[in-house]
Amino acid sequence: MTVTAPGVERVVIRKCDTIDEFKACVALQKEVWNFDDVDLMPLRIFVVSHKIGGQIIGAFDTSANHELVGFAFSIPGERNGHSYLHSHMLAVRESWRNSGLGRRLKLAQRDDALPRGFELIEWTFDPLEIKNAHLNLVRLGAIARRYSVNHYGTSSSPLQGGLPTDRLVAEWWVKSKRVINLLDRGQAPEFKIEKKISVPAEIYEWKSSATDRPKAAEIQVRNREEFARAFPQGLAALGYERDTAGNGAFLLGRWDEDWSYGPVKEEVR
Ligand SMILES: CC(C)(COP(=O)(O)OP(=O)(O)OC[C@H]1O[C@@H](n2cnc3c(N)ncnc32)[C@H](O)[C@@H]1OP(=O)(O)O)[C@@H](O)C(=O)NCCC(=O)NCCS
């Protein structure tokens, strides 16, 4: 992993538990997503999540008065009688990115979840975000086998580029062989690749330019259809590859473990 942010070794990851720390999360959320106020998750939700067994985990720069430079936010959920955690946000200040803080925040979620008996942490991510797909599938060992079309409706965040908010659901089965082998033993999962779904490196440029946005929209529709064909065949996104030009591709295969909490209501449309 490339360490690009000087001083990253002085960043500590720990739970947030004061109103001022939650306020800092709200401010960082605004900075990272630049949402309109109506889309911003308010302070009260951080307080509620903290009180009902969610996770608010911060990355604090100990060399700068413990300033918050990243956070992960989860709420508890229930599916078919099983409790799990839904991780709604992961944010790292731009100047601190690509130095491992995002991954450290996720690992802290797992460290907190395991002793509390949770087996599953779930979140959604934009399948056009090459970086996030790599982090989720390759570096953390999550899998994806559900696709949600325009999950949040239209978003005010420029990160979305005005496109429908399509999302893949990342399932992080924190006690699975796949995750234990990867995170605790350093063994990358092996599987037979049955299909690839690619995302061009230019997607970031295309999303952010009004002129090129139709090209991003075209990739989104093409990939949405590809996932819609693949998932009912029992395939799951189990890996991700990037080439030297920055293009990405989901690697789909069959997961050889049977972790599942059964059918999911919101994906039935
Ligand atoms: C997503 C986010 C939290 C990641 O935080 P981070 O601290 O940069 O993450 P890490 O440094 O732990 O990991 C990033 C990985 O992506 C890789 N990466 C960086 N840019 C990339 C790109 N354009 N394409 C592919 N991979 C890329 C890094 O090399 C690193 O992988 P490595 O550990 O194998 O080297 C951060 O980018 C962010 O705040 N983004 C905006 C908000 C967002 O999208 N949140 C997630 C959805 S809720």
PDB file of C-alpha atoms and ligand atoms in Angstrom:
ATOM      1  CA  MET A   1       0.000   0.000   0.000  1.00  0.00           C
ATOM      2  CA  THR A   2       1.318   3.463  -0.871  1.00  0.00           C
ATOM      3  CA  VAL A   3       1.526   5.838   2.056  1.00  0.00           C
ATOM      4  CA  THR A   4       1.009   9.306   0.609  1.00  0.00           C
ATOM      5  CA  ALA A   5      -0.171  11.381   3.554  1.00  0.00           C
ATOM      6  CA  PRO A   6       2.717  12.467   5.771  1.00  0.00           C
ATOM      7  CA  GLY A   7       2.023  11.772   9.440  1.00  0.00           C
ATOM      8  CA  VAL A   8      -0.532   9.045   8.806  1.00  0.00           C
ATOM      9  CA  GLU A   9       1.160   6.909  11.475  1.00  0.00           C
ATOM     10  CA  ARG A  10       0.047   9.502  14.024  1.00  0.00           C
ATOM     11  CA  VAL A  11      -3.617   8.995  13.161  1.00  0.00           C
ATOM     12  CA  VAL A  12      -5.470   6.922  15.738  1.00  0.00           C
ATOM     13  CA  ILE A  13      -8.696   5.075  15.060  1.00  0.00           C
ATOM     14  CA  ARG A  14     -11.164   4.969  17.939  1.00  0.00           C
ATOM     15  CA  LYS A  15     -14.861   5.286  18.723  1.00  0.00           C
ATOM     16  CA  CYS A  16     -16.439   8.740  18.772  1.00  0.00           C
ATOM     17  CA  ASP A  17     -18.534   9.369  21.854  1.00  0.00           C
ATOM     18  CA  THR A  18     -18.997  13.072  22.449  1.00  0.00           C
ATOM     19  CA  ILE A  19     -21.354  15.575  20.849  1.00  0.00           C
ATOM     20  CA  ASP A  20     -18.351  17.580  19.614  1.00  0.00           C
ATOM     21  CA  GLU A  21     -16.956  14.488  17.898  1.00  0.00           C
ATOM     22  CA  PHE A  22     -20.319  13.795  16.234  1.00  0.00           C
ATOM     23  CA  LYS A  23     -20.437  17.453  15.113  1.00  0.00           C
ATOM     24  CA  ALA A  24     -17.012  16.996  13.546  1.00  0.00           C
ATOM     25  CA  CYS A  25     -18.406  13.935  11.655  1.00  0.00           C
ATOM     26  CA  VAL A  26     -21.295  16.019  10.302  1.00  0.00           C
ATOM     27  CA  ALA A  27     -18.842  18.726   9.154  1.00  0.00           C
ATOM     28  CA  LEU A  28     -16.563  16.174   7.501  1.00  0.00           C
ATOM     29  CA  GLN A  29     -19.567  14.563   5.797  1.00  0.00           C
ATOM     30  CA  LYS A  30     -20.455  17.971   4.313  1.00  0.00           C
ATOM     31  CA  GLU A  31     -16.860  18.497   3.210  1.00  0.00           C
ATOM     32  CA  VAL A  32     -16.523  15.043   1.564  1.00  0.00           C
ATOM     33  CA  TRP A  33     -19.909  14.741  -0.189  1.00  0.00           C
ATOM     34  CA  ASN A  34     -20.853  18.423  -0.478  1.00  0.00           C
ATOM     35  CA  PHE A  35     -24.499  17.429  -0.093  1.00  0.00           C
ATOM     36  CA  ASP A  36     -27.313  19.952   0.056  1.00  0.00           C
ATOM     37  CA  ASP A  37     -28.608  20.244   3.639  1.00  0.00           C
ATOM     38  CA  VAL A  38     -31.629  18.057   2.812  1.00  0.00           C
ATOM     39  CA  ASP A  39     -29.343  15.087   1.995  1.00  0.00           C
ATOM     40  CA  LEU A  40     -26.995  15.631   4.953  1.00  0.00           C
ATOM     41  CA  MET A  41     -27.229  13.198   7.865  1.00  0.00           C
ATOM     42  CA  PRO A  42     -27.859  15.415  10.914  1.00  0.00           C
ATOM     43  CA  LEU A  43     -26.162  15.397  14.303  1.00  0.00           C
ATOM     44  CA  ARG A  44     -29.184  13.752  15.915  1.00  0.00           C
ATOM     45  CA  ILE A  45     -28.796  10.621  13.787  1.00  0.00           C
ATOM     46  CA  PHE A  46     -25.197  10.264  14.979  1.00  0.00           C
ATOM     47  CA  VAL A  47     -26.430  10.580  18.572  1.00  0.00           C
ATOM     48  CA  VAL A  48     -29.222   8.044  18.003  1.00  0.00           C
ATOM     49  CA  SER A  49     -26.942   5.549  16.261  1.00  0.00           C
ATOM     50  CA  HIS A  50     -24.458   5.818  19.134  1.00  0.00           C
ATOM     51  CA  LYS A  51     -27.207   5.100  21.664  1.00  0.00           C
ATOM     52  CA  ILE A  52     -28.826   2.142  19.855  1.00  0.00           C
ATOM     53  CA  GLY A  53     -25.767   0.010  19.156  1.00  0.00           C
ATOM     54  CA  GLY A  54     -24.490   1.522  15.910  1.00  0.00           C
ATOM     55  CA  GLN A  55     -20.875   2.395  15.220  1.00  0.00           C
ATOM     56  CA  ILE A  56     -19.334   5.824  14.913  1.00  0.00           C
ATOM     57  CA  ILE A  57     -15.636   5.333  14.529  1.00  0.00           C
ATOM     58  CA  GLY A  58     -13.268   8.221  13.917  1.00  0.00           C
ATOM     59  CA  ALA A  59      -9.745   8.693  12.576  1.00  0.00           C
ATOM     60  CA  PHE A  60      -8.056  11.381  14.678  1.00  0.00           C
ATOM     61  CA  ASP A  61      -4.838  13.221  13.853  1.00  0.00           C
ATOM     62  CA  THR A  62      -2.972  13.202  17.177  1.00  0.00           C
ATOM     63  CA  SER A  63      -0.435  15.698  15.852  1.00  0.00           C
ATOM     64  CA  ALA A  64      -3.156  18.317  15.171  1.00  0.00           C
ATOM     65  CA  ASN A  65      -5.177  18.534  18.360  1.00  0.00           C
ATOM     66  CA  HIS A  66      -6.971  15.252  17.593  1.00  0.00           C
ATOM     67  CA  GLU A  67      -8.683  16.691  14.537  1.00  0.00           C
ATOM     68  CA  LEU A  68     -11.131  14.288  12.878  1.00  0.00           C
ATOM     69  CA  VAL A  69      -9.834  13.274   9.428  1.00  0.00           C
ATOM     70  CA  GLY A  70     -12.120  10.320   8.728  1.00  0.00           C
ATOM     71  CA  PHE A  71     -15.093   8.405  10.089  1.00  0.00           C
ATOM     72  CA  ALA A  72     -17.208   5.299   9.572  1.00  0.00           C
ATOM     73  CA  PHE A  73     -20.877   5.280  10.530  1.00  0.00           C
ATOM     74  CA  SER A  74     -23.160   2.235  11.011  1.00  0.00           C
ATOM     75  CA  ILE A  75     -26.642   1.548  12.290  1.00  0.00           C
ATOM     76  CA  PRO A  76     -27.971  -1.795  13.534  1.00  0.00           C
ATOM     77  CA  GLY A  77     -30.378  -3.658  11.238  1.00  0.00           C
ATOM     78  CA  GLU A  78     -32.454  -6.850  11.283  1.00  0.00           C
ATOM     79  CA  ARG A  79     -33.198  -9.344   8.500  1.00  0.00           C
ATOM     80  CA  ASN A  80     -35.308 -12.480   8.885  1.00  0.00           C
ATOM     81  CA  GLY A  81     -34.549 -12.647  12.594  1.00  0.00           C
ATOM     82  CA  HIS A  82     -30.839 -11.882  12.314  1.00  0.00           C
ATOM     83  CA  SER A  83     -29.152  -8.747  13.632  1.00  0.00           C
ATOM     84  CA  TYR A  84     -26.493  -7.124  11.485  1.00  0.00           C
ATOM     85  CA  LEU A  85     -24.816  -3.754  11.015  1.00  0.00           C
ATOM     86  CA  HIS A  86     -25.499  -1.486   8.081  1.00  0.00           C
ATOM     87  CA  SER A  87     -22.529   0.769   7.428  1.00  0.00           C
ATOM     88  CA  HIS A  88     -23.968   3.897   5.880  1.00  0.00           C
ATOM     89  CA  MET A  89     -20.916   6.120   5.479  1.00  0.00           C
ATOM     90  CA  LEU A  90     -17.156   5.908   5.199  1.00  0.00           C
ATOM     91  CA  ALA A  91     -15.294   9.154   4.684  1.00  0.00           C
ATOM     92  CA  VAL A  92     -11.667  10.240   4.682  1.00  0.00           C
ATOM     93  CA  ARG A  93     -10.592  13.864   4.161  1.00  0.00           C
ATOM     94  CA  GLU A  94      -9.167  14.249   0.665  1.00  0.00           C
ATOM     95  CA  SER A  95      -5.624  15.149   1.769  1.00  0.00           C
ATOM     96  CA  TRP A  96      -5.450  11.920   3.815  1.00  0.00           C
ATOM     97  CA  ARG A  97      -6.708   9.485   1.177  1.00  0.00           C
ATOM     98  CA  ASN A  98      -4.888   6.428  -0.186  1.00  0.00           C
ATOM     99  CA  SER A  99      -2.853   6.028   2.999  1.00  0.00           C
ATOM    100  CA  GLY A 100      -4.863   3.165   4.424  1.00  0.00           C
ATOM    101  CA  LEU A 101      -7.212   5.116   6.704  1.00  0.00           C
ATOM    102  CA  GLY A 102     -10.383   3.954   4.930  1.00  0.00           C
ATOM    103  CA  ARG A 103      -9.300   0.356   5.374  1.00  0.00           C
ATOM    104  CA  ARG A 104      -8.292   0.924   9.012  1.00  0.00           C
ATOM    105  CA  LEU A 105     -11.722   2.425   9.754  1.00  0.00           C
ATOM    106  CA  LYS A 106     -13.413  -0.624   8.210  1.00  0.00           C
ATOM    107  CA  LEU A 107     -11.172  -3.015  10.159  1.00  0.00           C
ATOM    108  CA  ALA A 108     -12.118  -1.172  13.349  1.00  0.00           C
ATOM    109  CA  GLN A 109     -15.784  -1.809  12.463  1.00  0.00           C
ATOM    110  CA  ARG A 110     -15.030  -5.524  12.263  1.00  0.00           C
ATOM    111  CA  ASP A 111     -13.043  -5.460  15.537  1.00  0.00           C
ATOM    112  CA  ASP A 112     -16.028  -3.857  17.236  1.00  0.00           C
ATOM    113  CA  ALA A 113     -18.626  -6.119  15.567  1.00  0.00           C
ATOM    114  CA  LEU A 114     -17.056  -9.528  16.337  1.00  0.00           C
ATOM    115  CA  PRO A 115     -17.136  -9.452  20.155  1.00  0.00           C
ATOM    116  CA  ARG A 116     -20.703  -8.127  19.981  1.00  0.00           C
ATOM    117  CA  GLY A 117     -21.747 -11.241  18.070  1.00  0.00           C
ATOM    118  CA  PHE A 118     -22.346  -9.683  14.645  1.00  0.00           C
ATOM    119  CA  GLU A 119     -21.545 -11.829  11.599  1.00  0.00           C
ATOM    120  CA  LEU A 120     -22.525  -9.378   8.886  1.00  0.00           C
ATOM    121  CA  ILE A 121     -21.693  -5.768   8.090  1.00  0.00           C
ATOM    122  CA  GLU A 122     -23.385  -4.504   4.946  1.00  0.00           C
ATOM    123  CA  TRP A 123     -23.146  -1.309   2.931  1.00  0.00           C
ATOM    124  CA  THR A 124     -23.931  -0.093  -0.541  1.00  0.00           C
ATOM    125  CA  PHE A 125     -21.450   1.322  -3.033  1.00  0.00           C
ATOM    126  CA  ASP A 126     -21.521   2.855  -6.457  1.00  0.00           C
ATOM    127  CA  PRO A 127     -20.371   0.189  -8.938  1.00  0.00           C
ATOM    128  CA  LEU A 128     -18.849   2.938 -11.099  1.00  0.00           C
ATOM    129  CA  GLU A 129     -16.360   3.828  -8.319  1.00  0.00           C
ATOM    130  CA  ILE A 130     -13.300   1.758  -9.223  1.00  0.00           C
ATOM    131  CA  LYS A 131     -11.436   2.681  -6.052  1.00  0.00           C
ATOM    132  CA  ASN A 132     -14.271   1.731  -3.707  1.00  0.00           C
ATOM    133  CA  ALA A 133     -14.848  -1.595  -5.494  1.00  0.00           C
ATOM    134  CA  HIS A 134     -11.159  -2.479  -5.070  1.00  0.00           C
ATOM    135  CA  LEU A 135     -11.191  -1.516  -1.387  1.00  0.00           C
ATOM    136  CA  ASN A 136     -14.402  -3.429  -0.649  1.00  0.00           C
ATOM    137  CA  LEU A 137     -13.828  -6.646  -2.582  1.00  0.00           C
ATOM    138  CA  VAL A 138     -10.046  -7.008  -2.654  1.00  0.00           C
ATOM    139  CA  ARG A 139      -8.767  -5.292   0.470  1.00  0.00           C
ATOM    140  CA  LEU A 140     -11.629  -6.148   2.835  1.00  0.00           C
ATOM    141  CA  GLY A 141     -13.033  -9.366   1.367  1.00  0.00           C
ATOM    142  CA  ALA A 142     -16.634  -8.215   1.016  1.00  0.00           C
ATOM    143  CA  ILE A 143     -18.732  -9.809  -1.737  1.00  0.00           C
ATOM    144  CA  ALA A 144     -21.583  -8.346  -3.832  1.00  0.00           C
ATOM    145  CA  ARG A 145     -24.545 -10.279  -5.239  1.00  0.00           C
ATOM    146  CA  ARG A 146     -27.374  -7.745  -5.062  1.00  0.00           C
ATOM    147  CA  TYR A 147     -27.952  -4.654  -7.186  1.00  0.00           C
ATOM    148  CA  SER A 148     -30.264  -1.807  -6.319  1.00  0.00           C
ATOM    149  CA  VAL A 149     -31.385   0.559  -9.106  1.00  0.00           C
ATOM    150  CA  ASN A 150     -31.450   4.277  -8.192  1.00  0.00           C
ATOM    151  CA  HIS A 151     -31.210   3.322  -4.516  1.00  0.00           C
ATOM    152  CA  TYR A 152     -31.508   6.819  -3.000  1.00  0.00           C
ATOM    153  CA  GLY A 153     -33.234   8.606  -5.887  1.00  0.00           C
ATOM    154  CA  THR A 154     -31.374  11.615  -7.273  1.00  0.00           C
ATOM    155  CA  SER A 155     -28.562  12.862  -5.038  1.00  0.00           C
ATOM    156  CA  SER A 156     -27.245  16.398  -4.622  1.00  0.00           C
ATOM    157  CA  SER A 157     -23.646  15.191  -4.214  1.00  0.00           C
ATOM    158  CA  PRO A 158     -21.320  16.099  -7.102  1.00  0.00           C
ATOM    159  CA  LEU A 159     -19.640  12.687  -6.482  1.00  0.00           C
ATOM    160  CA  GLN A 160     -22.748  11.137  -8.091  1.00  0.00           C
ATOM    161  CA  GLY A 161     -22.517  13.366 -11.188  1.00  0.00           C
ATOM    162  CA  GLY A 162     -26.312  13.618 -11.448  1.00  0.00           C
ATOM    163  CA  LEU A 163     -26.633   9.932 -12.458  1.00  0.00           C
ATOM    164  CA  PRO A 164     -29.187   7.559 -10.929  1.00  0.00           C
ATOM    165  CA  THR A 165     -27.857   6.309  -7.575  1.00  0.00           C
ATOM    166  CA  ASP A 166     -27.394   2.654  -8.574  1.00  0.00           C
ATOM    167  CA  ARG A 167     -25.695   0.640  -5.847  1.00  0.00           C
ATOM    168  CA  LEU A 168     -24.182  -2.754  -5.321  1.00  0.00           C
ATOM    169  CA  VAL A 169     -24.666  -4.192  -1.841  1.00  0.00           C
ATOM    170  CA  ALA A 170     -21.399  -5.173  -0.175  1.00  0.00           C
ATOM    171  CA  GLU A 171     -21.848  -8.066   2.253  1.00  0.00           C
ATOM    172  CA  TRP A 172     -18.959  -8.377   4.676  1.00  0.00           C
ATOM    173  CA  TRP A 173     -19.333 -11.722   6.424  1.00  0.00           C
ATOM    174  CA  VAL A 174     -16.800 -11.007   9.105  1.00  0.00           C
ATOM    175  CA  LYS A 175     -16.564 -14.614  10.363  1.00  0.00           C
ATOM    176  CA  SER A 176     -16.469 -16.238   6.915  1.00  0.00           C
ATOM    177  CA  LYS A 177     -13.467 -18.279   5.755  1.00  0.00           C
ATOM    178  CA  ARG A 178     -12.986 -15.768   2.951  1.00  0.00           C
ATOM    179  CA  VAL A 179     -12.625 -12.822   5.353  1.00  0.00           C
ATOM    180  CA  ILE A 180     -10.667 -14.659   8.046  1.00  0.00           C
ATOM    181  CA  ASN A 181      -8.200 -16.055   5.498  1.00  0.00           C
ATOM    182  CA  LEU A 182      -7.727 -12.655   3.885  1.00  0.00           C
ATOM    183  CA  LEU A 183      -7.549 -10.436   6.947  1.00  0.00           C
ATOM    184  CA  ASP A 184      -6.148 -12.710   9.624  1.00  0.00           C
ATOM    185  CA  ARG A 185      -3.913 -14.966   7.491  1.00  0.00           C
ATOM    186  CA  GLY A 186      -3.081 -12.767   4.477  1.00  0.00           C
ATOM    187  CA  GLN A 187      -4.451 -15.347   1.990  1.00  0.00           C
ATOM    188  CA  ALA A 188      -6.302 -13.877  -0.978  1.00  0.00           C
ATOM    189  CA  PRO A 189      -9.453 -15.834  -1.928  1.00  0.00           C
ATOM    190  CA  GLU A 190      -9.292 -18.187  -4.913  1.00  0.00           C
ATOM    191  CA  PHE A 191     -12.218 -18.792  -7.251  1.00  0.00           C
ATOM    192  CA  LYS A 192     -12.965 -19.556 -10.879  1.00  0.00           C
ATOM    193  CA  ILE A 193     -13.724 -16.346 -12.798  1.00  0.00           C
ATOM    194  CA  GLU A 194     -16.886 -16.919 -14.846  1.00  0.00           C
ATOM    195  CA  LYS A 195     -17.564 -13.342 -15.918  1.00  0.00           C
ATOM    196  CA  LYS A 196     -15.990  -9.876 -15.908  1.00  0.00           C
ATOM    197  CA  ILE A 197     -17.841  -6.573 -15.820  1.00  0.00           C
ATOM    198  CA  SER A 198     -15.590  -3.659 -16.697  1.00  0.00           C
ATOM    199  CA  VAL A 199     -15.478   0.018 -15.784  1.00  0.00           C
ATOM    200  CA  PRO A 200     -13.249   2.362 -17.832  1.00  0.00           C
ATOM    201  CA  ALA A 201     -10.732   4.596 -16.020  1.00  0.00           C
ATOM    202  CA  GLU A 202     -12.320   7.681 -17.648  1.00  0.00           C
ATOM    203  CA  ILE A 203     -15.532   7.135 -15.648  1.00  0.00           C
ATOM    204  CA  TYR A 204     -14.498   9.739 -13.027  1.00  0.00           C
ATOM    205  CA  GLU A 205     -13.940  12.417 -15.717  1.00  0.00           C
ATOM    206  CA  TRP A 206     -17.129  11.467 -17.518  1.00  0.00           C
ATOM    207  CA  LYS A 207     -19.219  11.660 -14.345  1.00  0.00           C
ATOM    208  CA  SER A 208     -17.915  15.118 -13.508  1.00  0.00           C
ATOM    209  CA  SER A 209     -18.350  16.684 -16.967  1.00  0.00           C
ATOM    210  CA  ALA A 210     -21.797  17.664 -18.232  1.00  0.00           C
ATOM    211  CA  THR A 211     -20.686  16.998 -21.831  1.00  0.00           C
ATOM    212  CA  ASP A 212     -19.345  13.495 -21.167  1.00  0.00           C
ATOM    213  CA  ARG A 213     -21.938  12.400 -18.602  1.00  0.00           C
ATOM    214  CA  PRO A 214     -23.976  10.480 -21.212  1.00  0.00           C
ATOM    215  CA  LYS A 215     -20.940   8.173 -21.642  1.00  0.00           C
ATOM    216  CA  ALA A 216     -20.951   7.454 -17.897  1.00  0.00           C
ATOM    217  CA  ALA A 217     -24.718   6.902 -18.038  1.00  0.00           C
ATOM    218  CA  GLU A 218     -24.228   4.432 -20.896  1.00  0.00           C
ATOM    219  CA  ILE A 219     -21.714   2.390 -18.862  1.00  0.00           C
ATOM    220  CA  GLN A 220     -24.061   2.476 -15.882  1.00  0.00           C
ATOM    221  CA  VAL A 221     -26.960   1.071 -17.925  1.00  0.00           C
ATOM    222  CA  ARG A 222     -24.756  -1.544 -19.618  1.00  0.00           C
ATOM    223  CA  ASN A 223     -23.334  -2.756 -16.298  1.00  0.00           C
ATOM    224  CA  ARG A 224     -26.728  -2.665 -14.579  1.00  0.00           C
ATOM    225  CA  GLU A 225     -27.981  -5.091 -17.237  1.00  0.00           C
ATOM    226  CA  GLU A 226     -24.898  -7.290 -16.909  1.00  0.00           C
ATOM    227  CA  PHE A 227     -25.317  -7.570 -13.127  1.00  0.00           C
ATOM    228  CA  ALA A 228     -29.046  -8.193 -13.565  1.00  0.00           C
ATOM    229  CA  ARG A 229     -28.223 -11.168 -15.811  1.00  0.00           C
ATOM    230  CA  ALA A 230     -25.359 -12.516 -13.673  1.00  0.00           C
ATOM    231  CA  PHE A 231     -26.781 -12.423 -10.136  1.00  0.00           C
ATOM    232  CA  PRO A 232     -29.843 -14.636 -10.792  1.00  0.00           C
ATOM    233  CA  GLN A 233     -27.436 -17.250 -12.212  1.00  0.00           C
ATOM    234  CA  GLY A 234     -25.825 -17.555  -8.775  1.00  0.00           C
ATOM    235  CA  LEU A 235     -22.769 -15.458  -9.622  1.00  0.00           C
ATOM    236  CA  ALA A 236     -21.348 -12.964  -7.133  1.00  0.00           C
ATOM    237  CA  ALA A 237     -18.698 -10.250  -7.461  1.00  0.00           C
ATOM    238  CA  LEU A 238     -15.829 -11.895  -5.564  1.00  0.00           C
ATOM    239  CA  GLY A 239     -12.836  -9.996  -6.895  1.00  0.00           C
ATOM    240  CA  TYR A 240     -11.756  -6.900  -8.734  1.00  0.00           C
ATOM    241  CA  GLU A 241      -8.869  -6.149 -11.010  1.00  0.00           C
ATOM    242  CA  ARG A 242      -7.289  -2.874 -12.093  1.00  0.00           C
ATOM    243  CA  ASP A 243      -4.908  -2.457 -15.008  1.00  0.00           C
ATOM    244  CA  THR A 244      -2.029   0.001 -15.218  1.00  0.00           C
ATOM    245  CA  ALA A 245      -4.220   2.491 -17.102  1.00  0.00           C
ATOM    246  CA  GLY A 246      -6.643   2.538 -14.139  1.00  0.00           C
ATOM    247  CA  ASN A 247      -9.469   0.557 -15.774  1.00  0.00           C
ATOM    248  CA  GLY A 248     -11.352  -1.716 -13.394  1.00  0.00           C
ATOM    249  CA  ALA A 249     -13.266  -4.981 -13.736  1.00  0.00           C
ATOM    250  CA  PHE A 250     -15.479  -6.932 -11.385  1.00  0.00           C
ATOM    251  CA  LEU A 251     -14.564 -10.610 -11.295  1.00  0.00           C
ATOM    252  CA  LEU A 252     -17.613 -12.807 -10.844  1.00  0.00           C
ATOM    253  CA  GLY A 253     -17.705 -16.392  -9.701  1.00  0.00           C
ATOM    254  CA  ARG A 254     -19.554 -18.697  -7.343  1.00  0.00           C
ATOM    255  CA  TRP A 255     -19.018 -18.200  -3.628  1.00  0.00           C
ATOM    256  CA  ASP A 256     -18.265 -21.551  -1.996  1.00  0.00           C
ATOM    257  CA  GLU A 257     -19.665 -20.531   1.424  1.00  0.00           C
ATOM    258  CA  ASP A 258     -23.329 -20.380   2.357  1.00  0.00           C
ATOM    259  CA  TRP A 259     -23.533 -17.302   4.565  1.00  0.00           C
ATOM    260  CA  SER A 260     -26.928 -15.682   4.030  1.00  0.00           C
ATOM    261  CA  TYR A 261     -29.760 -14.195   6.071  1.00  0.00           C
ATOM    262  CA  GLY A 262     -32.321 -15.076   3.409  1.00  0.00           C
ATOM    263  CA  PRO A 263     -34.366 -12.969   1.032  1.00  0.00           C
ATOM    264  CA  VAL A 264     -34.089  -9.197   1.106  1.00  0.00           C
ATOM    265  CA  LYS A 265     -37.258  -7.149   0.771  1.00  0.00           C
ATOM    266  CA  GLU A 266     -35.899  -3.931  -0.700  1.00  0.00           C
ATOM    267  CA  GLU A 267     -34.346  -5.576  -3.755  1.00  0.00           C
ATOM    268  CA  VAL A 268     -37.712  -6.996  -4.865  1.00  0.00           C
ATOM    269  CA  ARG A 269     -38.964  -4.269  -7.164  1.00  0.00           C
TER     270      ARG A 269
HETATM  271  C1  LIG B   1     -13.630   5.696  -0.033  1.00  0.00           C
HETATM  272  C2  LIG B   1     -12.655   6.349   0.930  1.00  0.00           C
HETATM  273  C3  LIG B   1     -13.274   6.431   2.304  1.00  0.00           C
HETATM  274  C4  LIG B   1     -11.398   5.473   0.997  1.00  0.00           C
HETATM  275  O1  LIG B   1     -10.525   6.005   1.966  1.00  0.00           O
HETATM  276  P1  LIG B   1      -8.908   5.877   1.802  1.00  0.00           P
HETATM  277  O2  LIG B   1      -8.334   6.237   3.111  1.00  0.00           O
HETATM  278  O3  LIG B   1      -8.470   6.634   0.632  1.00  0.00           O
HETATM  279  O4  LIG B   1      -8.792   4.296   1.536  1.00  0.00           O
HETATM  280  P2  LIG B   1      -7.491   3.364   1.654  1.00  0.00           P
HETATM  281  O5  LIG B   1      -6.262   4.205   1.526  1.00  0.00           O
HETATM  282  O6  LIG B   1      -7.618   2.506   2.857  1.00  0.00           O
HETATM  283  O7  LIG B   1      -7.695   2.410   0.400  1.00  0.00           O
HETATM  284  C5  LIG B   1      -7.832   2.940  -0.896  1.00  0.00           C
HETATM  285  C6  LIG B   1      -7.422   1.868  -1.907  1.00  0.00           C
HETATM  286  O8  LIG B   1      -7.882   2.275  -3.218  1.00  0.00           O
HETATM  287  C7  LIG B   1      -6.759   2.336  -4.087  1.00  0.00           C
HETATM  288  N1  LIG B   1      -7.040   3.379  -5.090  1.00  0.00           N
HETATM  289  C8  LIG B   1      -6.860   4.713  -4.995  1.00  0.00           C
HETATM  290  N2  LIG B   1      -7.279   5.328  -6.133  1.00  0.00           N
HETATM  291  C9  LIG B   1      -7.740   4.350  -6.952  1.00  0.00           C
HETATM  292  C10 LIG B   1      -8.320   4.345  -8.264  1.00  0.00           C
HETATM  293  N3  LIG B   1      -8.534   5.468  -8.964  1.00  0.00           N
HETATM  294  N4  LIG B   1      -8.662   3.158  -8.797  1.00  0.00           N
HETATM  295  C11 LIG B   1      -8.482   2.019  -8.109  1.00  0.00           C
HETATM  296  N5  LIG B   1      -7.963   1.950  -6.846  1.00  0.00           N
HETATM  297  C12 LIG B   1      -7.585   3.120  -6.291  1.00  0.00           C
HETATM  298  C13 LIG B   1      -5.589   2.645  -3.186  1.00  0.00           C
HETATM  299  O9  LIG B   1      -4.365   2.288  -3.807  1.00  0.00           O
HETATM  300  C14 LIG B   1      -5.914   1.746  -1.995  1.00  0.00           C
HETATM  301  O10 LIG B   1      -5.682   0.400  -2.322  1.00  0.00           O
HETATM  302  P3  LIG B   1      -4.389  -0.390  -1.739  1.00  0.00           P
HETATM  303  O11 LIG B   1      -4.562  -0.416  -0.253  1.00  0.00           O
HETATM  304  O12 LIG B   1      -4.513  -1.742  -2.373  1.00  0.00           O
HETATM  305  O13 LIG B   1      -3.198   0.414  -2.201  1.00  0.00           O
HETATM  306  C15 LIG B   1     -12.263   7.773   0.464  1.00  0.00           C
HETATM  307  O14 LIG B   1     -11.767   7.707  -0.854  1.00  0.00           O
HETATM  308  C16 LIG B   1     -13.426   8.748   0.488  1.00  0.00           C
HETATM  309  O15 LIG B   1     -13.687   9.392   1.515  1.00  0.00           O
HETATM  310  N6  LIG B   1     -14.138   8.890  -0.656  1.00  0.00           N
HETATM  311  C17 LIG B   1     -15.294   9.765  -0.769  1.00  0.00           C
HETATM  312  C18 LIG B   1     -16.504   9.208  -0.051  1.00  0.00           C
HETATM  313  C19 LIG B   1     -16.866   7.782  -0.463  1.00  0.00           C
HETATM  314  O16 LIG B   1     -16.902   7.442  -1.650  1.00  0.00           O
HETATM  315  N7  LIG B   1     -17.141   6.919   0.549  1.00  0.00           N
HETATM  316  C20 LIG B   1     -17.437   5.504   0.334  1.00  0.00           C
HETATM  317  C21 LIG B   1     -18.847   5.233   0.073  1.00  0.00           C
HETATM  318  S1  LIG B   1     -19.898   5.549   1.471  1.00  0.00           S
END
